[in-house]
């Protein structure tokens, strides 16, 4: 094969690798956005209540915050501190040989919420969000790869 043919083959390979990487990253960011929406739309576990003390002596009531039990089993967890919603895309883990990316949270209690524990029922939020948005993520990947491939081939 001529040098020009080898150059063109290398250019196509580079364009394909870069396009796949960009598509995976765009899809991961879409999933990150959807997860944040799911985790931020829930109710809060903390409720502000007013406690009335003995009013016969003219004492005023006091306001306090009370934690209420979480979401029903099978539903996404209620928002408490907001740490769970700090979803991140690990861009250093985007693999082009096997198109994949890591999307997750650093909250240590996330696996116990997602899968449950011996004391708590599962409150899945990652798997249902991925399943509900799988078609949109695939479409986003295809559009980005096609557009980027055209851009790299100019």
mmCIF file of C-alpha atoms in Angstrom:
data_model
loop_
_atom_site.group_PDB
_atom_site.id
_atom_site.type_symbol
_atom_site.label_atom_id
_atom_site.label_comp_id
_atom_site.label_asym_id
_atom_site.label_seq_id
_atom_site.Cartn_x
_atom_site.Cartn_y
_atom_site.Cartn_z
ATOM 1 C CA UNK A 1 0.000 0.000 0.000
ATOM 2 C CA UNK A 2 1.242 3.466 -0.778
ATOM 3 C CA UNK A 3 2.276 6.000 1.819
ATOM 4 C CA UNK A 4 -0.792 8.055 0.982
ATOM 5 C CA UNK A 5 -3.034 5.022 1.605
ATOM 6 C CA UNK A 6 -1.344 4.316 4.958
ATOM 7 C CA UNK A 7 -1.789 7.963 5.957
ATOM 8 C CA UNK A 8 -5.475 7.872 5.046
ATOM 9 C CA UNK A 9 -5.966 4.615 6.989
ATOM 10 C CA UNK A 10 -4.285 6.134 10.059
ATOM 11 C CA UNK A 11 -6.431 9.257 9.740
ATOM 12 C CA UNK A 12 -9.612 7.146 9.642
ATOM 13 C CA UNK A 13 -8.480 5.127 12.674
ATOM 14 C CA UNK A 14 -7.676 8.302 14.652
ATOM 15 C CA UNK A 15 -10.987 9.888 13.656
ATOM 16 C CA UNK A 16 -12.880 6.775 14.726
ATOM 17 C CA UNK A 17 -11.119 6.585 18.105
ATOM 18 C CA UNK A 18 -11.654 10.286 18.812
ATOM 19 C CA UNK A 19 -15.296 10.121 17.705
ATOM 20 C CA UNK A 20 -16.043 7.149 19.961
ATOM 21 C CA UNK A 21 -14.331 8.843 22.913
ATOM 22 C CA UNK A 22 -16.356 12.016 22.371
ATOM 23 C CA UNK A 23 -19.574 10.012 21.997
ATOM 24 C CA UNK A 24 -18.963 8.086 25.210
ATOM 25 C CA UNK A 25 -18.205 11.307 27.087
ATOM 26 C CA UNK A 26 -21.356 13.045 25.780
ATOM 27 C CA UNK A 27 -23.490 10.012 26.695
ATOM 28 C CA UNK A 28 -21.987 9.875 30.188
ATOM 29 C CA UNK A 29 -22.710 13.567 30.719
ATOM 30 C CA UNK A 30 -26.325 13.024 29.618
ATOM 31 C CA UNK A 31 -26.683 10.202 32.165
ATOM 32 C CA UNK A 32 -25.091 12.414 34.826
ATOM 33 C CA UNK A 33 -27.674 15.136 34.140
ATOM 34 C CA UNK A 34 -30.590 12.681 34.310
ATOM 35 C CA UNK A 35 -29.328 11.214 37.614
ATOM 36 C CA UNK A 36 -29.046 14.673 39.155
ATOM 37 C CA UNK A 37 -32.622 15.424 38.087
ATOM 38 C CA UNK A 38 -33.911 12.216 39.692
ATOM 39 C CA UNK A 39 -32.041 12.790 42.950
ATOM 40 C CA UNK A 40 -32.978 16.460 43.252
ATOM 41 C CA UNK A 41 -36.693 16.084 42.560
ATOM 42 C CA UNK A 42 -37.441 13.994 45.650
ATOM 43 C CA UNK A 43 -38.738 15.236 48.967
ATOM 44 C CA UNK A 44 -36.491 16.132 51.862
ATOM 45 C CA UNK A 45 -36.056 13.910 54.919
ATOM 46 C CA UNK A 46 -35.831 16.884 57.233
ATOM 47 C CA UNK A 47 -39.028 18.553 58.369
ATOM 48 C CA UNK A 48 -39.211 21.742 60.436
ATOM 49 C CA UNK A 49 -41.765 21.554 63.215
ATOM 50 C CA UNK A 50 -42.774 23.795 66.070
ATOM 51 C CA UNK A 51 -42.974 22.350 69.552
ATOM 52 C CA UNK A 52 -45.187 24.143 72.011
ATOM 53 C CA UNK A 53 -43.993 24.037 75.562
ATOM 54 C CA UNK A 54 -46.037 24.672 78.636
ATOM 55 C CA UNK A 55 -47.970 27.748 77.595
ATOM 56 C CA UNK A 56 -49.684 28.186 80.948
ATOM 57 C CA UNK A 57 -46.660 30.198 82.114
ATOM 58 C CA UNK A 58 -46.464 32.184 78.920
ATOM 59 C CA UNK A 59 -43.484 30.244 77.444
ATOM 60 C CA UNK A 60 -43.116 30.435 73.685
ATOM 61 C CA UNK A 61 -42.827 27.455 71.361
ATOM 62 C CA UNK A 62 -39.486 26.377 69.949
ATOM 63 C CA UNK A 63 -38.692 25.408 66.377
ATOM 64 C CA UNK A 64 -36.675 22.272 65.730
ATOM 65 C CA UNK A 65 -35.745 20.042 62.806
ATOM 66 C CA UNK A 66 -36.823 16.437 62.801
ATOM 67 C CA UNK A 67 -35.633 13.667 60.496
ATOM 68 C CA UNK A 68 -38.493 11.707 58.934
ATOM 69 C CA UNK A 69 -38.142 8.149 57.663
ATOM 70 C CA UNK A 70 -37.006 7.796 54.079
ATOM 71 C CA UNK A 71 -38.705 7.038 50.812
ATOM 72 C CA UNK A 72 -40.780 3.898 50.337
ATOM 73 C CA UNK A 73 -38.892 0.765 49.268
ATOM 74 C CA UNK A 74 -38.119 0.721 45.557
ATOM 75 C CA UNK A 75 -38.406 4.511 45.157
ATOM 76 C CA UNK A 76 -35.396 6.807 44.755
ATOM 77 C CA UNK A 77 -34.075 8.064 48.091
ATOM 78 C CA UNK A 78 -35.291 11.353 49.513
ATOM 79 C CA UNK A 79 -32.873 14.251 49.469
ATOM 80 C CA UNK A 80 -31.148 14.833 52.803
ATOM 81 C CA UNK A 81 -27.702 16.424 52.513
ATOM 82 C CA UNK A 82 -27.423 16.541 48.715
ATOM 83 C CA UNK A 83 -24.136 14.583 48.731
ATOM 84 C CA UNK A 84 -25.664 11.719 46.768
ATOM 85 C CA UNK A 85 -26.591 14.066 43.915
ATOM 86 C CA UNK A 86 -22.950 15.048 43.373
ATOM 87 C CA UNK A 87 -22.711 12.694 40.395
ATOM 88 C CA UNK A 88 -19.383 12.701 38.550
ATOM 89 C CA UNK A 89 -18.123 11.440 35.208
ATOM 90 C CA UNK A 90 -14.626 9.996 35.528
ATOM 91 C CA UNK A 91 -13.124 11.165 32.233
ATOM 92 C CA UNK A 92 -9.845 9.360 32.867
ATOM 93 C CA UNK A 93 -11.729 6.037 32.725
ATOM 94 C CA UNK A 94 -13.245 6.584 29.261
ATOM 95 C CA UNK A 95 -12.115 3.540 27.309
ATOM 96 C CA UNK A 96 -12.078 3.630 23.506
ATOM 97 C CA UNK A 97 -11.293 -0.044 22.939
ATOM 98 C CA UNK A 98 -14.454 -0.965 24.815
ATOM 99 C CA UNK A 99 -16.743 2.096 24.668
ATOM 100 C CA UNK A 100 -17.542 2.757 28.320
ATOM 101 C CA UNK A 101 -17.336 5.459 30.961
ATOM 102 C CA UNK A 102 -17.721 5.559 34.737
ATOM 103 C CA UNK A 103 -20.557 7.632 36.112
ATOM 104 C CA UNK A 104 -21.102 7.630 39.849
ATOM 105 C CA UNK A 105 -20.956 9.344 43.199
ATOM 106 C CA UNK A 106 -18.370 9.400 45.951
ATOM 107 C CA UNK A 107 -20.993 9.003 48.696
ATOM 108 C CA UNK A 108 -19.962 5.911 50.658
ATOM 109 C CA UNK A 109 -23.596 5.049 51.389
ATOM 110 C CA UNK A 110 -24.630 5.009 47.697
ATOM 111 C CA UNK A 111 -24.271 1.202 47.266
ATOM 112 C CA UNK A 112 -26.352 0.572 50.404
ATOM 113 C CA UNK A 113 -29.098 2.832 49.032
ATOM 114 C CA UNK A 114 -28.948 1.376 45.516
ATOM 115 C CA UNK A 115 -28.882 -2.308 46.472
ATOM 116 C CA UNK A 116 -30.163 -2.243 50.050
ATOM 117 C CA UNK A 117 -28.558 -3.688 53.143
ATOM 118 C CA UNK A 118 -29.592 -6.226 55.712
ATOM 119 C CA UNK A 119 -31.383 -3.464 57.640
ATOM 120 C CA UNK A 120 -32.686 -1.255 54.839
ATOM 121 C CA UNK A 121 -34.720 -1.901 51.713
ATOM 122 C CA UNK A 122 -33.127 -0.907 48.380
ATOM 123 C CA UNK A 123 -33.791 2.573 46.980
ATOM 124 C CA UNK A 124 -32.434 2.219 43.440
ATOM 125 C CA UNK A 125 -31.675 5.421 41.590
ATOM 126 C CA UNK A 126 -28.834 4.532 39.180
ATOM 127 C CA UNK A 127 -30.231 1.445 37.443
ATOM 128 C CA UNK A 128 -33.789 2.768 36.855
ATOM 129 C CA UNK A 129 -32.430 6.067 35.517
ATOM 130 C CA UNK A 130 -30.111 4.232 33.130
ATOM 131 C CA UNK A 131 -32.922 1.923 31.991
ATOM 132 C CA UNK A 132 -35.380 4.815 31.483
ATOM 133 C CA UNK A 133 -32.888 6.841 29.436
ATOM 134 C CA UNK A 134 -31.099 4.078 27.531
ATOM 135 C CA UNK A 135 -32.598 5.005 24.155
ATOM 136 C CA UNK A 136 -31.767 8.703 24.632
ATOM 137 C CA UNK A 137 -28.200 7.832 25.616
ATOM 138 C CA UNK A 138 -27.760 5.604 22.547
ATOM 139 C CA UNK A 139 -29.175 8.309 20.279
ATOM 140 C CA UNK A 140 -26.854 10.923 21.810
ATOM 141 C CA UNK A 141 -23.873 8.586 21.294
ATOM 142 C CA UNK A 142 -24.767 7.955 17.629
ATOM 143 C CA UNK A 143 -25.278 11.651 16.858
ATOM 144 C CA UNK A 144 -22.021 12.720 18.498
ATOM 145 C CA UNK A 145 -19.983 9.938 16.870
ATOM 146 C CA UNK A 146 -21.374 10.691 13.403
ATOM 147 C CA UNK A 147 -20.854 14.450 13.783
ATOM 148 C CA UNK A 148 -17.386 14.150 15.248
ATOM 149 C CA UNK A 149 -16.287 11.598 12.652
ATOM 150 C CA UNK A 150 -17.339 14.002 9.898
ATOM 151 C CA UNK A 151 -15.453 16.811 11.641
ATOM 152 C CA UNK A 152 -12.244 14.776 12.063
ATOM 153 C CA UNK A 153 -12.343 13.616 8.425
ATOM 154 C CA UNK A 154 -12.290 17.127 6.933
#
